[in-house]
Short mmCIF file of C-alpha atoms and ligand atoms in Angstrom, two decimals:
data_model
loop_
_atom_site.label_atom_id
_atom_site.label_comp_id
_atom_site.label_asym_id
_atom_site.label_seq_id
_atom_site.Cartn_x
_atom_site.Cartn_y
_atom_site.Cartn_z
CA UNK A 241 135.57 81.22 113.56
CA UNK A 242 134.45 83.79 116.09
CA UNK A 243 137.81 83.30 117.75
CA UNK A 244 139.39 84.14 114.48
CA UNK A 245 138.25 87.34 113.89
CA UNK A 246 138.74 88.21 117.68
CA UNK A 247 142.32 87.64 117.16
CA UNK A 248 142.50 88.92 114.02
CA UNK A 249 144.26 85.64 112.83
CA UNK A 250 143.64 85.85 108.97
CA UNK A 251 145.19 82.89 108.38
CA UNK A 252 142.85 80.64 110.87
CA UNK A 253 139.78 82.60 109.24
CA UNK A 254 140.95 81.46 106.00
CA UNK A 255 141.51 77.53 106.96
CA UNK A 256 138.18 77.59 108.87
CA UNK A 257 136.26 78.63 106.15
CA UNK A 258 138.14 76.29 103.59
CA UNK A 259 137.22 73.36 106.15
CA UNK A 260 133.84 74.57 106.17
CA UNK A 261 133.10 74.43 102.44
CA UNK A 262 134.78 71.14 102.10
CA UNK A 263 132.46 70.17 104.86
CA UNK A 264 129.52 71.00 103.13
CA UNK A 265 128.78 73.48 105.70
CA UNK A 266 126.35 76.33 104.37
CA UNK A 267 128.95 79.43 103.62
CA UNK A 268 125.60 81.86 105.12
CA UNK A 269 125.75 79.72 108.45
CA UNK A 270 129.63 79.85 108.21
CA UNK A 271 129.44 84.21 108.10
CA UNK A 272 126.34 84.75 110.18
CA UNK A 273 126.45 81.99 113.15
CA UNK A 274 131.00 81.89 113.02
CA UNK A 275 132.09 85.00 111.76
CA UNK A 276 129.67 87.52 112.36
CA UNK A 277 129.58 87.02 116.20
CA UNK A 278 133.08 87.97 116.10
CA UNK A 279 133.07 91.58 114.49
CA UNK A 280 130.12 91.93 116.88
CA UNK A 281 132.04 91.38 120.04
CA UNK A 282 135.34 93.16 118.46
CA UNK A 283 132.90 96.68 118.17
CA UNK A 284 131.82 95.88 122.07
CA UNK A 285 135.25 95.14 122.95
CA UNK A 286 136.52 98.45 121.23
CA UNK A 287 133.59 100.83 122.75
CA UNK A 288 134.35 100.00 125.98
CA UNK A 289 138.51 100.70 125.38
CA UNK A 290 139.49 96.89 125.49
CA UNK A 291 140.21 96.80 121.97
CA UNK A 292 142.17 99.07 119.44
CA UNK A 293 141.84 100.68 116.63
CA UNK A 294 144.93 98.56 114.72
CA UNK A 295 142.74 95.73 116.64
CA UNK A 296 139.50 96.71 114.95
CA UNK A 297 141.67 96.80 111.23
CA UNK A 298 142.99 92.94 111.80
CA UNK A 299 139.90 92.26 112.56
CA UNK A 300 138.08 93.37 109.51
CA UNK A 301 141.45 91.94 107.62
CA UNK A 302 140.66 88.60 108.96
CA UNK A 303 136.98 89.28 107.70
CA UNK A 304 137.40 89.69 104.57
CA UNK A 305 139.92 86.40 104.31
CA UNK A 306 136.89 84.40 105.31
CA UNK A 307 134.98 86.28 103.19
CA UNK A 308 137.23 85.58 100.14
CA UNK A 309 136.55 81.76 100.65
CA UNK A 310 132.76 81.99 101.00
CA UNK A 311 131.96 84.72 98.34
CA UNK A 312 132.38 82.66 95.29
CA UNK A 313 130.44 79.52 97.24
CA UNK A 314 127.30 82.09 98.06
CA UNK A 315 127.49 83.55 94.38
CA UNK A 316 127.24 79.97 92.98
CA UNK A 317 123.91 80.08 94.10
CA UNK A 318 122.62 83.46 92.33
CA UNK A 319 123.55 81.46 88.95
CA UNK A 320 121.34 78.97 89.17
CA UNK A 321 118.24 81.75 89.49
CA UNK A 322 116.31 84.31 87.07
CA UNK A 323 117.90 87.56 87.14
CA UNK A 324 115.09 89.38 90.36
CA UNK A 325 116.37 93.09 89.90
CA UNK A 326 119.16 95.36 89.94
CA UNK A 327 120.41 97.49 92.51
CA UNK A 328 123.24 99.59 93.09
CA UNK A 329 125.16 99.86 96.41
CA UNK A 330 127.77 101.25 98.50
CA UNK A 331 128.75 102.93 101.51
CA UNK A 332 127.90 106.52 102.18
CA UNK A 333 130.45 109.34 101.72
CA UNK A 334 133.00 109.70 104.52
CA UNK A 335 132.37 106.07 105.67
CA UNK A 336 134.73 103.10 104.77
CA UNK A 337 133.23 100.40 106.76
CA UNK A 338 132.32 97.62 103.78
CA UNK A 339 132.03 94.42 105.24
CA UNK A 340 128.17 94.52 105.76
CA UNK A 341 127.41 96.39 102.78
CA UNK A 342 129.65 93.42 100.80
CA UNK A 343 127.72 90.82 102.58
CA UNK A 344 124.55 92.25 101.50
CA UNK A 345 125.53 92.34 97.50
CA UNK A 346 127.04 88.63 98.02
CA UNK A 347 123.71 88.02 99.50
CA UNK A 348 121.38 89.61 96.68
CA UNK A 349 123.97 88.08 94.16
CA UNK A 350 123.01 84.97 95.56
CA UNK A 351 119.28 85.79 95.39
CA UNK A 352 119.29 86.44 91.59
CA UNK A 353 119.74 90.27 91.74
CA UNK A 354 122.34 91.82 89.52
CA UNK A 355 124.51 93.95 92.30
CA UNK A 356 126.68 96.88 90.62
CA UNK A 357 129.02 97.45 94.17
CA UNK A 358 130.37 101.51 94.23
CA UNK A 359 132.62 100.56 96.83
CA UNK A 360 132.46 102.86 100.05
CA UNK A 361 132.85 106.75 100.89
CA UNK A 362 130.80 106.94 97.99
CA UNK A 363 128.73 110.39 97.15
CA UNK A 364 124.89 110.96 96.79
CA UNK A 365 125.67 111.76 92.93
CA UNK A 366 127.42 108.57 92.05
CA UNK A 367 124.86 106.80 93.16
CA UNK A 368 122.15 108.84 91.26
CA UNK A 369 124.73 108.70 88.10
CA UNK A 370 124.70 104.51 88.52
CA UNK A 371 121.45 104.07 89.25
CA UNK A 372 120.58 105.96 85.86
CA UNK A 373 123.32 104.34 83.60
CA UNK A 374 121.85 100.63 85.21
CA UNK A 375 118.24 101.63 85.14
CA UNK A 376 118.61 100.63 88.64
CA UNK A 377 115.67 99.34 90.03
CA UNK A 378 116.76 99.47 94.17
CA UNK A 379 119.59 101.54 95.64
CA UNK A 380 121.23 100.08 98.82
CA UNK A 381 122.96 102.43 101.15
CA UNK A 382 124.91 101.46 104.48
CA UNK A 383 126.56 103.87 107.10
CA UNK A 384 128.27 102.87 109.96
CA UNK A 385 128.60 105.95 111.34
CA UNK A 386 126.36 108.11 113.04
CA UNK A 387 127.86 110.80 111.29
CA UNK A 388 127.10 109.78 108.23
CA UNK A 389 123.76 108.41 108.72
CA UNK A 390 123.00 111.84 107.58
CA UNK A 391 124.39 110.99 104.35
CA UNK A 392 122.09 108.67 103.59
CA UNK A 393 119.37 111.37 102.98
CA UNK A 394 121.77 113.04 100.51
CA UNK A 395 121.70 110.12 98.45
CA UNK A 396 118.00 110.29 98.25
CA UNK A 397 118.16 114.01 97.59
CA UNK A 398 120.35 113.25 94.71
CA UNK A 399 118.07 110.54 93.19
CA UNK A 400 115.59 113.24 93.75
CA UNK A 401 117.32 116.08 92.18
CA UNK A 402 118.26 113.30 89.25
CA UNK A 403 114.42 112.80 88.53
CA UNK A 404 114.85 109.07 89.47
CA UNK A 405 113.30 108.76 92.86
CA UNK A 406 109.56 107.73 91.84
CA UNK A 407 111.57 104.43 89.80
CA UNK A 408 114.38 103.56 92.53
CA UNK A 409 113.25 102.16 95.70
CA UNK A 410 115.81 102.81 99.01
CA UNK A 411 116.74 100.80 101.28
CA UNK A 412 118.92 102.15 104.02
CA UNK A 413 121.35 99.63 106.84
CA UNK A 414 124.20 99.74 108.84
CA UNK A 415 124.74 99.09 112.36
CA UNK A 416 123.35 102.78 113.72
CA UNK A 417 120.44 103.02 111.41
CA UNK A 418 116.57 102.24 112.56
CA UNK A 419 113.42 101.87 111.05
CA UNK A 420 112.32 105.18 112.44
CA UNK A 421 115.75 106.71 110.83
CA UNK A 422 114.93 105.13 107.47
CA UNK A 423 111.08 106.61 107.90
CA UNK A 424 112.61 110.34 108.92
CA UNK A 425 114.70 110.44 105.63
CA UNK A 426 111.76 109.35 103.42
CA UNK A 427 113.64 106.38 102.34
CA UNK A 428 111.54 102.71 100.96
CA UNK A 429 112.68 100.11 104.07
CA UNK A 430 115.19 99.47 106.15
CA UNK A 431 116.79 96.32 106.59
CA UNK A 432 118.61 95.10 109.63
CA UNK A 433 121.17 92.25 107.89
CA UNK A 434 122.03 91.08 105.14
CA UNK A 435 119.32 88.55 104.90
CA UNK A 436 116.23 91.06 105.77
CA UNK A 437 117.99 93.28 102.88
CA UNK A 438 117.19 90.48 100.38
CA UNK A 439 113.63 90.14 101.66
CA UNK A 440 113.01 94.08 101.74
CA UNK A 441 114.26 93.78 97.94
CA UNK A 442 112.34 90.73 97.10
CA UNK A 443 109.48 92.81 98.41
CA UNK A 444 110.44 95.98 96.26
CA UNK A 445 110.64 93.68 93.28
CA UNK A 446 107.03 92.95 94.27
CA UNK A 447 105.54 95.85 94.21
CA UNK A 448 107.14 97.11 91.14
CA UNK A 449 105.34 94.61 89.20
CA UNK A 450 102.91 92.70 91.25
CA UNK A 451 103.13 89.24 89.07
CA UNK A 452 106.39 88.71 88.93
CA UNK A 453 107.39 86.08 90.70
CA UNK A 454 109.59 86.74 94.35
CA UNK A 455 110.90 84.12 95.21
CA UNK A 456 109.50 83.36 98.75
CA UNK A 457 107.61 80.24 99.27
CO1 HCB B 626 134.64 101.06 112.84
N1 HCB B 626 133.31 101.73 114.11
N2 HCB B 626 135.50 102.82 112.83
N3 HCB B 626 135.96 100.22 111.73
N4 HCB B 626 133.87 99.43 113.25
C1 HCB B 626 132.20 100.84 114.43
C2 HCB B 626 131.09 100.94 113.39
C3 HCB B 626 131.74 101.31 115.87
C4 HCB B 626 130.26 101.07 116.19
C5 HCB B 626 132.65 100.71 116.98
C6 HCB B 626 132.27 101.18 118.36
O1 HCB B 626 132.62 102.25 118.77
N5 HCB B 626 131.53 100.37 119.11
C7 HCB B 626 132.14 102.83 115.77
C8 HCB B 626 131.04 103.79 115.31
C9 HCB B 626 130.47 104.60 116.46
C10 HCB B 626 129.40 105.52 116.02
O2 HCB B 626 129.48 106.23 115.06
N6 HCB B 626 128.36 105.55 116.81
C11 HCB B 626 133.32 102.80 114.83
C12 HCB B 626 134.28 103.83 114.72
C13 HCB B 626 134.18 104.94 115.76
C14 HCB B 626 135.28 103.85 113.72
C15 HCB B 626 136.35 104.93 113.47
C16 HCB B 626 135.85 106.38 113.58
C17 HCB B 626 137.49 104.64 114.44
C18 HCB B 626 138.61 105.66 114.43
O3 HCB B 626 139.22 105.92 113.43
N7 HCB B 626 138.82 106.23 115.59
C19 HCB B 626 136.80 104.58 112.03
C20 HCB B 626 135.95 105.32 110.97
C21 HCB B 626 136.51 105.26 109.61
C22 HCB B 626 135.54 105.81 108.58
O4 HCB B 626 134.64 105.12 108.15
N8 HCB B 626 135.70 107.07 108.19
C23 HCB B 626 136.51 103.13 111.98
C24 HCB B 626 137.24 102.22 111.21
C25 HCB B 626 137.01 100.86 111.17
C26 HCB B 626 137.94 99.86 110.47
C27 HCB B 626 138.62 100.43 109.22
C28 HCB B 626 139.02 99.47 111.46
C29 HCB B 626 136.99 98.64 110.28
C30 HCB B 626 136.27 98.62 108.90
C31 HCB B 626 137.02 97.76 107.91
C32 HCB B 626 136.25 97.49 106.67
O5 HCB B 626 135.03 97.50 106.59
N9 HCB B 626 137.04 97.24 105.65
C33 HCB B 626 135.95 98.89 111.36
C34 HCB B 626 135.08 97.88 111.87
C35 HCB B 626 135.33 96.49 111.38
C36 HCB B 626 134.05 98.17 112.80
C37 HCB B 626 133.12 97.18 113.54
C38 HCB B 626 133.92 96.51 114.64
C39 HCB B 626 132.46 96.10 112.73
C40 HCB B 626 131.64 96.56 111.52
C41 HCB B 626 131.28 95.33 110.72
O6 HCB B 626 131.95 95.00 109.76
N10 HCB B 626 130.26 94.58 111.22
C42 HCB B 626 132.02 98.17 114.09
C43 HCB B 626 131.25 97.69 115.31
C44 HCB B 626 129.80 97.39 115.03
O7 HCB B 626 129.27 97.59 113.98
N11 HCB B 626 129.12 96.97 116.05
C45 HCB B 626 132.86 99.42 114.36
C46 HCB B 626 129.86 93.28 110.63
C47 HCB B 626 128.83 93.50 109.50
C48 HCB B 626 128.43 92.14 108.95
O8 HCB B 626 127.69 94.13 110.06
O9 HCB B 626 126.29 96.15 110.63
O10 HCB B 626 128.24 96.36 109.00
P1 HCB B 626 127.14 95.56 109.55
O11 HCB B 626 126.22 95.17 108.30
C49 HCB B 626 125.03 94.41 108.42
C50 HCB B 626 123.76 95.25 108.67
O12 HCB B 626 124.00 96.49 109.30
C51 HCB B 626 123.08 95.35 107.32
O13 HCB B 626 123.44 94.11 106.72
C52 HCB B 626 124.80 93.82 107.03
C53 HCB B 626 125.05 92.34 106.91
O14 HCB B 626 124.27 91.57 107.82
N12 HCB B 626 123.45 96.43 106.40
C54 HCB B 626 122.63 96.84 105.38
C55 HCB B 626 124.60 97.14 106.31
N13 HCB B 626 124.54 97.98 105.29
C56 HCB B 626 123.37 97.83 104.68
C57 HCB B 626 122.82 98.47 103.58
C58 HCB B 626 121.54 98.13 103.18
O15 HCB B 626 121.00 98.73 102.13
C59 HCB B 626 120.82 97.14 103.87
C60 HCB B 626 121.35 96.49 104.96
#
């Protein structure tokens, strides 16, 4: 699987993750211990000039063909659970990276939350305008950039200037953001992958009322 998306080979991705299903292997194992490794190395292997940018795009291409196998197997799993939350998501204006932030709606899909997906190079006002229409109760925002990391404290200056900041909680990822970045821009948590992102929400749902229940055993 790694391999795959190293070569950008959609069309092993695809078979691999077909095989893996049908072998009853877990589709989060599949993405996080198979695929993810890959897109990892490919961003290594394109820092340091061995990889290109049409490279980098096969890549991702190959990505989301694995991803098109496993997506409806992980969302299977949200139906069988009480709706936790909702949360609106996307990726910050000027950025079109999407894998992650995908992976982290298939994951809270799968958790029980309710995920309305914006899509990416989306502004701080469309999020503010969904998270109203939804009654949103968490806004996710990735950036993959670092610049537009800074975007992600527009977003909370919109839900500010929208009046909706004391009910929407913020949770901030992507693979140049930090804790201490997250803390600097006043947003809720931060959350490292997709799993931690369902966790920090979990958590969220928590504290927004105390005796419901989370989930976590
Ligand atoms: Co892109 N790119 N890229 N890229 N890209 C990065 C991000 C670099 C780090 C590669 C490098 O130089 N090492 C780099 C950024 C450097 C920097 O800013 N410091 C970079 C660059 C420079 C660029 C371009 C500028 C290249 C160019 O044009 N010269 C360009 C920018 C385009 C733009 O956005 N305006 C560009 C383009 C591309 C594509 C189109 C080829 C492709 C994206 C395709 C797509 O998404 N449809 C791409 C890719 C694939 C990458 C790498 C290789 C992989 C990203 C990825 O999918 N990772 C990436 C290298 C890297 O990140 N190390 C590289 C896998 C996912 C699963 O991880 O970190 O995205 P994730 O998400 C995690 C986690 O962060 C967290 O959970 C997710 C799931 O576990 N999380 C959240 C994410 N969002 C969250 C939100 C939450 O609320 C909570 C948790």
């Amino acid at each position: 699987m790694r391999q795959s998306i190293l070569d950008g080979a959609s069309d092993t991705a695809t078979t691999l993750a077909q095989q893996a299903v049908a072998a009853g292997v877990s589709p989060l194992d599949a993405i996080n211990n198979g695929y993810v490794p890959g897109m990892q190395e490919v961003g290594e292997q394109f820092a340091k000039g061995q990889m290109f940018l049409p490279d980098m795009m096969a890549s991702a291409e190959a990505m989301r063909a694995a991803m098109t196998v496993l997506d409806p197997e992980l969302k299977k799993l949200g139906k069988e659970r009480p709706m936790s939350g909702v949360v609106v998501l996307g990726t910050t204006k000027g950025d079109i990276h999407e894998i992650g932030k995908t992976l982290v709606g298939t994951l809270l899909t799968a958790s029980g939350f309710r995920v309305h997906d914006l899509g990416v190079d989306v502004a701080g006002e469309k999020f503010a305008a969904k998270a109203r229409e939804l009654n949103a109760d968490i806004v996710g925002v990735s950036a993959l950039l670092t610049t537009t990391m800074r975007n992600q404290r527009g977003v909370i200056e919109a839900l500010d200037k929208a009046g909706l900041r004391s009910q929407v909680k913020v949770m901030v990822g992507g693979a140049p953001v930090s804790r201490r970045w997250a803390e600097e821009i006043g947003a809720d948590g931060y959350a490292k992958d997709a799993m931690s992102a369902v966790d920090l929400a979990r958590e969220f749902m928590q504290q927004k009322t105390p005796n419901a229940v989370t989930g976590r055993t």
